[in-house]
Amino acid sequence: MDLGLKGKVIVVTGGSQGIGKGIVEALQAEGSIVINFDVREPTYRVEFLRVDVSKSQEVKGGIEQVIAKYNRIDAVVNNAGIESYGSVDETSEEEWDRIMNVNVKGPFLTSKYSIPYMLKQGKGVIVNIASIQSFATQRRVAAYTTSKHALLGLTRSIAVDYAPTIRAVAICPGSIRTPLLEWAAEQEVGKERIEEKIREWGEIYPMKRVGEPLEVGYLTAFLISDLASFINGVCVTIDGGLTALIPVSTPKR
Ligand SMILES: NC(=O)c1ccc[n+]([C@@H]2O[C@H](COP(=O)([O-])OP(=O)(O)OC[C@H]3O[C@@H](n4cnc5c(N)ncnc54)[C@H](O)[C@@H]3O)[C@@H](O)[C@H]2O)c1
């Protein structure tokens, strides 16, 4: 199936590794022109602009550079995100602000500065990488969970304010195998037992494994494409069935 994404100009934030890299690779395979806004240099072939998504001037400058070079911006994928552990009383104000600035203000800024160009060209798509922690939460991730809940609000706001010209969609992944997931495993069990911990998490999933970045990449490519032209203002969950499961035992057959 041709997604019709050849030559489309698409900004992906946080595309240097993890889910962002999977998204870039899926889009590149469709022939899109992808510009990666990241604070970390990529170690593979992708056009790269050093942009901290929480810094207004850097985001504005990055979007202007894309427009100066390609004269259009067909889609923005807000993927850059950070996580840290802590319940509310454990979370410092500085940490709260750091998480909110990257995970919520970042997508606000990229949207704010790209929407005028999308309106001018008469079309555009914004995809926000949220989380299954946009509607439920693990323990002791208060700031992160709050930021991912907020991202659904931003998605819905853009969806209703700019339809039918611009569509906005959120993707809510469960555990995906990335450096961030490895970091999370290390926090719990130490460096030597990362693999074991990720396998253990995978066992909780009906699919018996965690997800892969490319699986999120394929979904993103579909949602940006015109094949998804009536999908707007919703969150598409990609979690191997985890949130369909109530983890309370029943008799064996
Ligand atoms: N991995 C998972 O299990 C999982 C599950 C649900 C949602 N998510 C979300 O998916 C997104 C990507 O997660 P990941 O696991 O690939 O993370 P990751 O840490 O492996 O990669 C994140 C990328 O974002 C970049 N980044 C961080 N702060 C930035 C900033 N201020 N400006 C620009 N770039 C910045 C990093 O340099 C890195 O390249 C995040 O929003 C995360 O919350 C991840």
PDB file of C-alpha atoms and ligand atoms in Angstrom:
ATOM      1  CA  MET A   1       0.000   0.000   0.000  1.00  0.00           C
ATOM      2  CA  ASP A   2       1.401   3.392  -0.970  1.00  0.00           C
ATOM      3  CA  LEU A   3       1.068   5.827   1.927  1.00  0.00           C
ATOM      4  CA  GLY A   4       1.779   8.758  -0.393  1.00  0.00           C
ATOM      5  CA  LEU A   5       4.472  10.194   1.873  1.00  0.00           C
ATOM      6  CA  LYS A   6       7.207  10.498  -0.768  1.00  0.00           C
ATOM      7  CA  GLY A   7       8.793  13.961  -0.659  1.00  0.00           C
ATOM      8  CA  LYS A   8       6.744  15.073   2.355  1.00  0.00           C
ATOM      9  CA  VAL A   9       8.686  17.356   4.706  1.00  0.00           C
ATOM     10  CA  ILE A  10       8.377  16.006   8.232  1.00  0.00           C
ATOM     11  CA  VAL A  11       9.996  17.190  11.470  1.00  0.00           C
ATOM     12  CA  VAL A  12      10.565  14.504  14.104  1.00  0.00           C
ATOM     13  CA  THR A  13      11.755  15.632  17.539  1.00  0.00           C
ATOM     14  CA  GLY A  14      14.036  13.352  19.534  1.00  0.00           C
ATOM     15  CA  GLY A  15      14.841  11.327  16.415  1.00  0.00           C
ATOM     16  CA  SER A  16      18.428  10.454  17.337  1.00  0.00           C
ATOM     17  CA  GLN A  17      17.561   7.238  19.162  1.00  0.00           C
ATOM     18  CA  GLY A  18      14.746   5.046  20.456  1.00  0.00           C
ATOM     19  CA  ILE A  19      11.172   5.516  19.237  1.00  0.00           C
ATOM     20  CA  GLY A  20      12.142   8.694  17.351  1.00  0.00           C
ATOM     21  CA  LYS A  21      14.713   6.749  15.347  1.00  0.00           C
ATOM     22  CA  GLY A  22      12.093   4.095  14.532  1.00  0.00           C
ATOM     23  CA  ILE A  23       9.748   6.856  13.340  1.00  0.00           C
ATOM     24  CA  VAL A  24      12.474   8.456  11.195  1.00  0.00           C
ATOM     25  CA  GLU A  25      13.344   5.089   9.628  1.00  0.00           C
ATOM     26  CA  ALA A  26       9.705   4.260   8.818  1.00  0.00           C
ATOM     27  CA  LEU A  27       9.221   7.689   7.205  1.00  0.00           C
ATOM     28  CA  GLN A  28      12.503   7.528   5.285  1.00  0.00           C
ATOM     29  CA  ALA A  29      11.452   4.128   3.920  1.00  0.00           C
ATOM     30  CA  GLU A  30       8.347   5.890   2.511  1.00  0.00           C
ATOM     31  CA  GLY A  31      10.590   8.475   0.814  1.00  0.00           C
ATOM     32  CA  SER A  32       9.821  11.393   3.143  1.00  0.00           C
ATOM     33  CA  ILE A  33      12.292  14.188   3.842  1.00  0.00           C
ATOM     34  CA  VAL A  34      12.818  13.953   7.591  1.00  0.00           C
ATOM     35  CA  ILE A  35      14.446  16.606   9.772  1.00  0.00           C
ATOM     36  CA  ASN A  36      15.446  15.443  13.232  1.00  0.00           C
ATOM     37  CA  PHE A  37      15.316  18.082  16.016  1.00  0.00           C
ATOM     38  CA  ASP A  38      17.361  16.695  18.903  1.00  0.00           C
ATOM     39  CA  VAL A  39      19.876  17.752  21.550  1.00  0.00           C
ATOM     40  CA  ARG A  40      21.888  14.592  20.871  1.00  0.00           C
ATOM     41  CA  GLU A  41      23.758  13.995  17.617  1.00  0.00           C
ATOM     42  CA  PRO A  42      22.344  11.028  15.640  1.00  0.00           C
ATOM     43  CA  THR A  43      24.622   8.090  14.787  1.00  0.00           C
ATOM     44  CA  TYR A  44      22.801   7.244  11.537  1.00  0.00           C
ATOM     45  CA  ARG A  45      21.858   9.094   8.328  1.00  0.00           C
ATOM     46  CA  VAL A  46      19.214  11.737   8.934  1.00  0.00           C
ATOM     47  CA  GLU A  47      19.108  15.509   8.486  1.00  0.00           C
ATOM     48  CA  PHE A  48      19.832  16.928  11.947  1.00  0.00           C
ATOM     49  CA  LEU A  49      19.197  20.295  13.594  1.00  0.00           C
ATOM     50  CA  ARG A  50      20.372  20.778  17.157  1.00  0.00           C
ATOM     51  CA  VAL A  51      17.183  21.994  18.821  1.00  0.00           C
ATOM     52  CA  ASP A  52      16.184  21.792  22.466  1.00  0.00           C
ATOM     53  CA  VAL A  53      12.397  21.562  22.168  1.00  0.00           C
ATOM     54  CA  SER A  54      11.914  23.326  25.496  1.00  0.00           C
ATOM     55  CA  LYS A  55      13.667  26.485  24.205  1.00  0.00           C
ATOM     56  CA  SER A  56      11.376  28.804  22.296  1.00  0.00           C
ATOM     57  CA  GLN A  57      14.066  30.524  20.208  1.00  0.00           C
ATOM     58  CA  GLU A  58      15.646  27.214  19.188  1.00  0.00           C
ATOM     59  CA  VAL A  59      12.313  25.729  18.090  1.00  0.00           C
ATOM     60  CA  LYS A  60      11.325  28.889  16.186  1.00  0.00           C
ATOM     61  CA  GLY A  61      14.750  28.983  14.533  1.00  0.00           C
ATOM     62  CA  GLY A  62      14.572  25.286  13.619  1.00  0.00           C
ATOM     63  CA  ILE A  63      11.142  25.574  11.998  1.00  0.00           C
ATOM     64  CA  GLU A  64      12.301  28.701  10.103  1.00  0.00           C
ATOM     65  CA  GLN A  65      15.330  26.789   8.795  1.00  0.00           C
ATOM     66  CA  VAL A  66      13.086  23.983   7.539  1.00  0.00           C
ATOM     67  CA  ILE A  67      10.835  26.518   5.786  1.00  0.00           C
ATOM     68  CA  ALA A  68      13.829  28.381   4.305  1.00  0.00           C
ATOM     69  CA  LYS A  69      15.145  25.132   2.810  1.00  0.00           C
ATOM     70  CA  TYR A  70      11.956  23.291   1.754  1.00  0.00           C
ATOM     71  CA  ASN A  71       9.320  26.033   1.783  1.00  0.00           C
ATOM     72  CA  ARG A  72       6.820  23.733   3.510  1.00  0.00           C
ATOM     73  CA  ILE A  73       6.244  21.562   6.560  1.00  0.00           C
ATOM     74  CA  ASP A  74       3.797  18.701   6.067  1.00  0.00           C
ATOM     75  CA  ALA A  75       3.935  17.142   9.525  1.00  0.00           C
ATOM     76  CA  VAL A  76       5.504  17.436  12.951  1.00  0.00           C
ATOM     77  CA  VAL A  77       6.011  14.414  15.196  1.00  0.00           C
ATOM     78  CA  ASN A  78       6.472  15.463  18.818  1.00  0.00           C
ATOM     79  CA  ASN A  79       8.420  12.510  20.146  1.00  0.00           C
ATOM     80  CA  ALA A  80      11.169  14.038  22.336  1.00  0.00           C
ATOM     81  CA  GLY A  81      10.400  13.268  25.953  1.00  0.00           C
ATOM     82  CA  ILE A  82      12.094  12.637  29.290  1.00  0.00           C
ATOM     83  CA  GLU A  83      11.103  10.645  32.356  1.00  0.00           C
ATOM     84  CA  SER A  84      12.130  10.599  35.996  1.00  0.00           C
ATOM     85  CA  TYR A  85      10.841   8.851  39.093  1.00  0.00           C
ATOM     86  CA  GLY A  86       9.113  10.429  42.062  1.00  0.00           C
ATOM     87  CA  SER A  87       5.750  10.773  43.779  1.00  0.00           C
ATOM     88  CA  VAL A  88       4.514  14.345  44.296  1.00  0.00           C
ATOM     89  CA  ASP A  89       6.304  15.034  47.604  1.00  0.00           C
ATOM     90  CA  GLU A  90       9.532  13.519  46.252  1.00  0.00           C
ATOM     91  CA  THR A  91       9.520  15.713  43.124  1.00  0.00           C
ATOM     92  CA  SER A  92      11.359  19.032  43.347  1.00  0.00           C
ATOM     93  CA  GLU A  93       9.864  22.075  41.640  1.00  0.00           C
ATOM     94  CA  GLU A  94      12.906  22.152  39.335  1.00  0.00           C
ATOM     95  CA  GLU A  95      12.337  18.536  38.277  1.00  0.00           C
ATOM     96  CA  TRP A  96       8.617  19.166  37.702  1.00  0.00           C
ATOM     97  CA  ASP A  97       9.467  22.131  35.464  1.00  0.00           C
ATOM     98  CA  ARG A  98      12.154  20.190  33.576  1.00  0.00           C
ATOM     99  CA  ILE A  99       9.722  17.375  32.706  1.00  0.00           C
ATOM    100  CA  MET A 100       6.877  19.738  31.802  1.00  0.00           C
ATOM    101  CA  ASN A 101       9.130  21.949  29.695  1.00  0.00           C
ATOM    102  CA  VAL A 102      10.326  19.104  27.476  1.00  0.00           C
ATOM    103  CA  ASN A 103       7.195  16.907  27.408  1.00  0.00           C
ATOM    104  CA  VAL A 104       4.453  19.548  27.201  1.00  0.00           C
ATOM    105  CA  LYS A 105       5.931  22.943  26.384  1.00  0.00           C
ATOM    106  CA  GLY A 106       8.098  21.341  23.668  1.00  0.00           C
ATOM    107  CA  PRO A 107       5.105  20.008  21.669  1.00  0.00           C
ATOM    108  CA  PHE A 108       3.303  23.332  22.286  1.00  0.00           C
ATOM    109  CA  LEU A 109       6.241  25.278  20.833  1.00  0.00           C
ATOM    110  CA  THR A 110       6.785  23.099  17.750  1.00  0.00           C
ATOM    111  CA  SER A 111       3.040  23.244  17.072  1.00  0.00           C
ATOM    112  CA  LYS A 112       2.822  26.989  17.678  1.00  0.00           C
ATOM    113  CA  TYR A 113       5.615  27.750  15.223  1.00  0.00           C
ATOM    114  CA  SER A 114       4.650  25.252  12.499  1.00  0.00           C
ATOM    115  CA  ILE A 115       0.843  25.728  12.492  1.00  0.00           C
ATOM    116  CA  PRO A 116       0.958  29.128  10.689  1.00  0.00           C
ATOM    117  CA  TYR A 117       2.849  27.497   7.784  1.00  0.00           C
ATOM    118  CA  MET A 118       0.459  24.513   7.732  1.00  0.00           C
ATOM    119  CA  LEU A 119      -2.502  26.916   7.594  1.00  0.00           C
ATOM    120  CA  LYS A 120      -0.876  28.848   4.745  1.00  0.00           C
ATOM    121  CA  GLN A 121      -0.270  25.670   2.723  1.00  0.00           C
ATOM    122  CA  GLY A 122      -3.801  24.455   3.560  1.00  0.00           C
ATOM    123  CA  LYS A 123      -2.819  21.155   5.180  1.00  0.00           C
ATOM    124  CA  GLY A 124      -0.774  19.613   7.978  1.00  0.00           C
ATOM    125  CA  VAL A 125      -0.596  16.873  10.586  1.00  0.00           C
ATOM    126  CA  ILE A 126       0.707  16.932  14.155  1.00  0.00           C
ATOM    127  CA  VAL A 127       1.428  13.623  15.900  1.00  0.00           C
ATOM    128  CA  ASN A 128       2.156  13.644  19.633  1.00  0.00           C
ATOM    129  CA  ILE A 129       3.882  10.659  21.181  1.00  0.00           C
ATOM    130  CA  ALA A 130       2.046  10.347  24.485  1.00  0.00           C
ATOM    131  CA  SER A 131       1.899   7.089  26.507  1.00  0.00           C
ATOM    132  CA  ILE A 132      -0.429   4.559  28.117  1.00  0.00           C
ATOM    133  CA  GLN A 133       0.514   6.745  31.099  1.00  0.00           C
ATOM    134  CA  SER A 134      -1.793   9.338  29.525  1.00  0.00           C
ATOM    135  CA  PHE A 135      -4.765   7.484  31.073  1.00  0.00           C
ATOM    136  CA  ALA A 136      -3.317   5.329  33.875  1.00  0.00           C
ATOM    137  CA  THR A 137      -0.082   5.434  35.807  1.00  0.00           C
ATOM    138  CA  GLN A 138       2.727   3.450  37.322  1.00  0.00           C
ATOM    139  CA  ARG A 139       3.662   4.357  40.866  1.00  0.00           C
ATOM    140  CA  ARG A 140       6.142   7.211  41.505  1.00  0.00           C
ATOM    141  CA  VAL A 141       6.137   8.893  38.094  1.00  0.00           C
ATOM    142  CA  ALA A 142       3.917  11.864  38.985  1.00  0.00           C
ATOM    143  CA  ALA A 143       5.497  14.534  36.798  1.00  0.00           C
ATOM    144  CA  TYR A 144       5.886  12.276  33.757  1.00  0.00           C
ATOM    145  CA  THR A 145       2.324  10.930  33.977  1.00  0.00           C
ATOM    146  CA  THR A 146       0.925  14.424  34.405  1.00  0.00           C
ATOM    147  CA  SER A 147       2.873  15.603  31.357  1.00  0.00           C
ATOM    148  CA  LYS A 148       1.555  12.719  29.234  1.00  0.00           C
ATOM    149  CA  HIS A 149      -2.036  13.374  30.336  1.00  0.00           C
ATOM    150  CA  ALA A 150      -1.535  17.024  29.350  1.00  0.00           C
ATOM    151  CA  LEU A 151      -0.318  15.999  25.906  1.00  0.00           C
ATOM    152  CA  LEU A 152      -3.766  14.530  25.166  1.00  0.00           C
ATOM    153  CA  GLY A 153      -5.272  17.920  26.028  1.00  0.00           C
ATOM    154  CA  LEU A 154      -2.923  19.634  23.600  1.00  0.00           C
ATOM    155  CA  THR A 155      -3.783  17.046  20.924  1.00  0.00           C
ATOM    156  CA  ARG A 156      -7.517  17.602  21.342  1.00  0.00           C
ATOM    157  CA  SER A 157      -7.117  21.392  21.392  1.00  0.00           C
ATOM    158  CA  ILE A 158      -5.218  21.431  18.110  1.00  0.00           C
ATOM    159  CA  ALA A 159      -7.620  18.889  16.601  1.00  0.00           C
ATOM    160  CA  VAL A 160     -10.708  21.020  17.223  1.00  0.00           C
ATOM    161  CA  ASP A 161      -9.138  24.455  16.711  1.00  0.00           C
ATOM    162  CA  TYR A 162      -7.592  23.743  13.287  1.00  0.00           C
ATOM    163  CA  ALA A 163      -9.809  21.087  11.668  1.00  0.00           C
ATOM    164  CA  PRO A 164     -10.389  20.539   8.806  1.00  0.00           C
ATOM    165  CA  THR A 165      -7.029  22.016   7.724  1.00  0.00           C
ATOM    166  CA  ILE A 166      -4.798  20.383  10.321  1.00  0.00           C
ATOM    167  CA  ARG A 167      -5.244  16.994  11.991  1.00  0.00           C
ATOM    168  CA  ALA A 168      -3.735  16.230  15.409  1.00  0.00           C
ATOM    169  CA  VAL A 169      -3.371  12.697  16.724  1.00  0.00           C
ATOM    170  CA  ALA A 170      -1.694  11.182  19.770  1.00  0.00           C
ATOM    171  CA  ILE A 171      -0.007   7.797  19.905  1.00  0.00           C
ATOM    172  CA  CYS A 172      -0.034   6.043  23.286  1.00  0.00           C
ATOM    173  CA  PRO A 173       2.653   3.350  23.416  1.00  0.00           C
ATOM    174  CA  GLY A 174       3.183   0.784  26.130  1.00  0.00           C
ATOM    175  CA  SER A 175       6.761  -0.313  26.874  1.00  0.00           C
ATOM    176  CA  ILE A 176       8.945   0.013  23.790  1.00  0.00           C
ATOM    177  CA  ARG A 177      12.514  -1.233  23.670  1.00  0.00           C
ATOM    178  CA  THR A 178      14.625   1.962  23.719  1.00  0.00           C
ATOM    179  CA  PRO A 179      17.528   3.477  25.696  1.00  0.00           C
ATOM    180  CA  LEU A 180      14.879   5.086  27.932  1.00  0.00           C
ATOM    181  CA  LEU A 181      13.370   1.668  28.753  1.00  0.00           C
ATOM    182  CA  GLU A 182      16.859   0.294  29.439  1.00  0.00           C
ATOM    183  CA  TRP A 183      17.481   3.232  31.765  1.00  0.00           C
ATOM    184  CA  ALA A 184      14.192   2.483  33.565  1.00  0.00           C
ATOM    185  CA  ALA A 185      15.186  -1.183  33.970  1.00  0.00           C
ATOM    186  CA  GLU A 186      18.611  -0.174  35.277  1.00  0.00           C
ATOM    187  CA  GLN A 187      17.037   2.084  37.933  1.00  0.00           C
ATOM    188  CA  GLU A 188      15.197  -0.946  39.281  1.00  0.00           C
ATOM    189  CA  VAL A 189      17.694  -3.808  39.039  1.00  0.00           C
ATOM    190  CA  GLY A 190      21.118  -2.415  38.050  1.00  0.00           C
ATOM    191  CA  LYS A 191      23.131  -2.581  34.809  1.00  0.00           C
ATOM    192  CA  GLU A 192      23.722  -6.360  34.768  1.00  0.00           C
ATOM    193  CA  ARG A 193      20.052  -7.311  34.907  1.00  0.00           C
ATOM    194  CA  ILE A 194      18.566  -4.904  32.325  1.00  0.00           C
ATOM    195  CA  GLU A 195      17.740  -7.688  29.814  1.00  0.00           C
ATOM    196  CA  GLU A 196      16.156  -9.879  32.471  1.00  0.00           C
ATOM    197  CA  LYS A 197      13.979  -6.986  33.686  1.00  0.00           C
ATOM    198  CA  ILE A 198      12.813  -6.086  30.157  1.00  0.00           C
ATOM    199  CA  ARG A 199      11.919  -9.761  29.544  1.00  0.00           C
ATOM    200  CA  GLU A 200      10.000  -9.771  32.844  1.00  0.00           C
ATOM    201  CA  TRP A 201       8.048  -6.643  31.794  1.00  0.00           C
ATOM    202  CA  GLY A 202       7.373  -8.286  28.432  1.00  0.00           C
ATOM    203  CA  GLU A 203       5.821 -11.293  30.184  1.00  0.00           C
ATOM    204  CA  ILE A 204       3.109  -9.012  31.649  1.00  0.00           C
ATOM    205  CA  TYR A 205       1.978  -8.117  28.118  1.00  0.00           C
ATOM    206  CA  PRO A 206      -0.579 -10.368  26.361  1.00  0.00           C
ATOM    207  CA  MET A 207       1.864 -10.308  23.385  1.00  0.00           C
ATOM    208  CA  LYS A 208       4.551 -11.660  25.772  1.00  0.00           C
ATOM    209  CA  ARG A 209       7.076  -8.993  24.800  1.00  0.00           C
ATOM    210  CA  VAL A 210       7.669  -5.248  24.803  1.00  0.00           C
ATOM    211  CA  GLY A 211       7.279  -3.297  21.550  1.00  0.00           C
ATOM    212  CA  GLU A 212       9.889  -2.179  19.014  1.00  0.00           C
ATOM    213  CA  PRO A 213      10.506   1.421  17.843  1.00  0.00           C
ATOM    214  CA  LEU A 214       9.709   0.548  14.208  1.00  0.00           C
ATOM    215  CA  GLU A 215       6.241  -0.675  15.232  1.00  0.00           C
ATOM    216  CA  VAL A 216       5.524   2.850  16.499  1.00  0.00           C
ATOM    217  CA  GLY A 217       7.179   4.193  13.334  1.00  0.00           C
ATOM    218  CA  TYR A 218       4.765   2.328  11.017  1.00  0.00           C
ATOM    219  CA  LEU A 219       1.760   3.584  12.987  1.00  0.00           C
ATOM    220  CA  THR A 220       3.086   7.143  12.816  1.00  0.00           C
ATOM    221  CA  ALA A 221       3.569   6.919   9.033  1.00  0.00           C
ATOM    222  CA  PHE A 222      -0.007   5.663   8.606  1.00  0.00           C
ATOM    223  CA  LEU A 223      -1.451   8.415  10.828  1.00  0.00           C
ATOM    224  CA  ILE A 224       0.396  11.131   8.902  1.00  0.00           C
ATOM    225  CA  SER A 225      -0.810   9.731   5.568  1.00  0.00           C
ATOM    226  CA  ASP A 226      -4.082  10.610   3.833  1.00  0.00           C
ATOM    227  CA  LEU A 227      -5.258   7.055   4.507  1.00  0.00           C
ATOM    228  CA  ALA A 228      -5.902   8.362   8.047  1.00  0.00           C
ATOM    229  CA  SER A 229      -7.771  11.449   6.795  1.00  0.00           C
ATOM    230  CA  PHE A 230     -10.726  11.071   9.231  1.00  0.00           C
ATOM    231  CA  ILE A 231      -8.609  10.301  12.292  1.00  0.00           C
ATOM    232  CA  ASN A 232      -8.398  13.455  14.381  1.00  0.00           C
ATOM    233  CA  GLY A 233      -8.180  14.333  18.076  1.00  0.00           C
ATOM    234  CA  VAL A 234      -7.811  10.775  19.354  1.00  0.00           C
ATOM    235  CA  CYS A 235      -5.129   8.710  21.000  1.00  0.00           C
ATOM    236  CA  VAL A 236      -4.181   5.489  19.240  1.00  0.00           C
ATOM    237  CA  THR A 237      -2.879   2.950  21.750  1.00  0.00           C
ATOM    238  CA  ILE A 238      -0.050   0.623  20.728  1.00  0.00           C
ATOM    239  CA  ASP A 239       0.598  -1.614  23.722  1.00  0.00           C
ATOM    240  CA  GLY A 240       0.347  -5.272  22.693  1.00  0.00           C
ATOM    241  CA  GLY A 241      -2.953  -5.544  24.570  1.00  0.00           C
ATOM    242  CA  LEU A 242      -1.644  -4.435  27.985  1.00  0.00           C
ATOM    243  CA  THR A 243      -4.438  -1.967  28.783  1.00  0.00           C
ATOM    244  CA  ALA A 244      -7.044  -4.505  27.636  1.00  0.00           C
ATOM    245  CA  LEU A 245      -5.937  -6.765  30.480  1.00  0.00           C
ATOM    246  CA  ILE A 246      -7.211  -6.747  34.063  1.00  0.00           C
ATOM    247  CA  PRO A 247      -4.363  -8.484  35.915  1.00  0.00           C
ATOM    248  CA  VAL A 248      -6.537 -10.440  38.366  1.00  0.00           C
ATOM    249  CA  SER A 249      -6.423 -14.253  38.119  1.00  0.00           C
ATOM    250  CA  THR A 250      -9.295 -16.483  36.882  1.00  0.00           C
ATOM    251  CA  PRO A 251      -9.598 -20.344  36.919  1.00  0.00           C
ATOM    252  CA  LYS A 252      -7.405 -22.174  34.370  1.00  0.00           C
ATOM    253  CA  ARG A 253      -9.202 -24.023  31.537  1.00  0.00           C
TER     254      ARG A 253
HETATM  255  N1  LIG B   1      10.135   3.666  25.537  1.00  0.00           N
HETATM  256  C1  LIG B   1       8.920   3.511  26.041  1.00  0.00           C
HETATM  257  O1  LIG B   1       8.606   2.460  26.618  1.00  0.00           O
HETATM  258  C2  LIG B   1       7.897   4.609  25.898  1.00  0.00           C
HETATM  259  C3  LIG B   1       6.559   4.306  26.203  1.00  0.00           C
HETATM  260  C4  LIG B   1       5.588   5.290  26.064  1.00  0.00           C
HETATM  261  C5  LIG B   1       5.947   6.550  25.623  1.00  0.00           C
HETATM  262  N2  LIG B   1       7.250   6.832  25.332  1.00  0.00           N
HETATM  263  C6  LIG B   1       7.553   8.181  24.850  1.00  0.00           C
HETATM  264  O2  LIG B   1       8.192   8.082  23.591  1.00  0.00           O
HETATM  265  C7  LIG B   1       9.080   9.177  23.418  1.00  0.00           C
HETATM  266  C8  LIG B   1      10.460   8.646  23.062  1.00  0.00           C
HETATM  267  O3  LIG B   1      10.890   7.796  24.088  1.00  0.00           O
HETATM  268  P1  LIG B   1      12.188   6.866  23.960  1.00  0.00           P
HETATM  269  O4  LIG B   1      11.935   5.702  24.813  1.00  0.00           O
HETATM  270  O5  LIG B   1      12.572   6.699  22.549  1.00  0.00           O
HETATM  271  O6  LIG B   1      13.259   7.822  24.708  1.00  0.00           O
HETATM  272  P2  LIG B   1      14.852   7.950  24.551  1.00  0.00           P
HETATM  273  O7  LIG B   1      15.343   8.611  25.801  1.00  0.00           O
HETATM  274  O8  LIG B   1      15.442   6.625  24.191  1.00  0.00           O
HETATM  275  O9  LIG B   1      15.018   8.953  23.326  1.00  0.00           O
HETATM  276  C9  LIG B   1      14.537  10.276  23.451  1.00  0.00           C
HETATM  277  C10 LIG B   1      15.209  11.198  22.446  1.00  0.00           C
HETATM  278  O10 LIG B   1      14.729  12.526  22.714  1.00  0.00           O
HETATM  279  C11 LIG B   1      15.830  13.424  22.773  1.00  0.00           C
HETATM  280  N3  LIG B   1      15.526  14.562  23.637  1.00  0.00           N
HETATM  281  C12 LIG B   1      15.436  14.565  25.002  1.00  0.00           C
HETATM  282  N4  LIG B   1      15.214  15.809  25.442  1.00  0.00           N
HETATM  283  C13 LIG B   1      15.176  16.608  24.348  1.00  0.00           C
HETATM  284  C14 LIG B   1      14.983  18.003  24.169  1.00  0.00           C
HETATM  285  N5  LIG B   1      14.804  18.838  25.205  1.00  0.00           N
HETATM  286  N6  LIG B   1      14.981  18.488  22.904  1.00  0.00           N
HETATM  287  C15 LIG B   1      15.176  17.662  21.835  1.00  0.00           C
HETATM  288  N7  LIG B   1      15.369  16.343  21.955  1.00  0.00           N
HETATM  289  C16 LIG B   1      15.366  15.830  23.200  1.00  0.00           C
HETATM  290  C17 LIG B   1      16.975  12.571  23.301  1.00  0.00           C
HETATM  291  O11 LIG B   1      18.245  13.155  23.010  1.00  0.00           O
HETATM  292  C18 LIG B   1      16.733  11.245  22.592  1.00  0.00           C
HETATM  293  O12 LIG B   1      17.339  11.209  21.322  1.00  0.00           O
HETATM  294  C19 LIG B   1       9.050   9.965  24.728  1.00  0.00           C
HETATM  295  O13 LIG B   1       8.151  11.044  24.603  1.00  0.00           O
HETATM  296  C20 LIG B   1       8.530   8.948  25.727  1.00  0.00           C
HETATM  297  O14 LIG B   1       7.891   9.564  26.801  1.00  0.00           O
HETATM  298  C21 LIG B   1       8.224   5.890  25.473  1.00  0.00           C
END
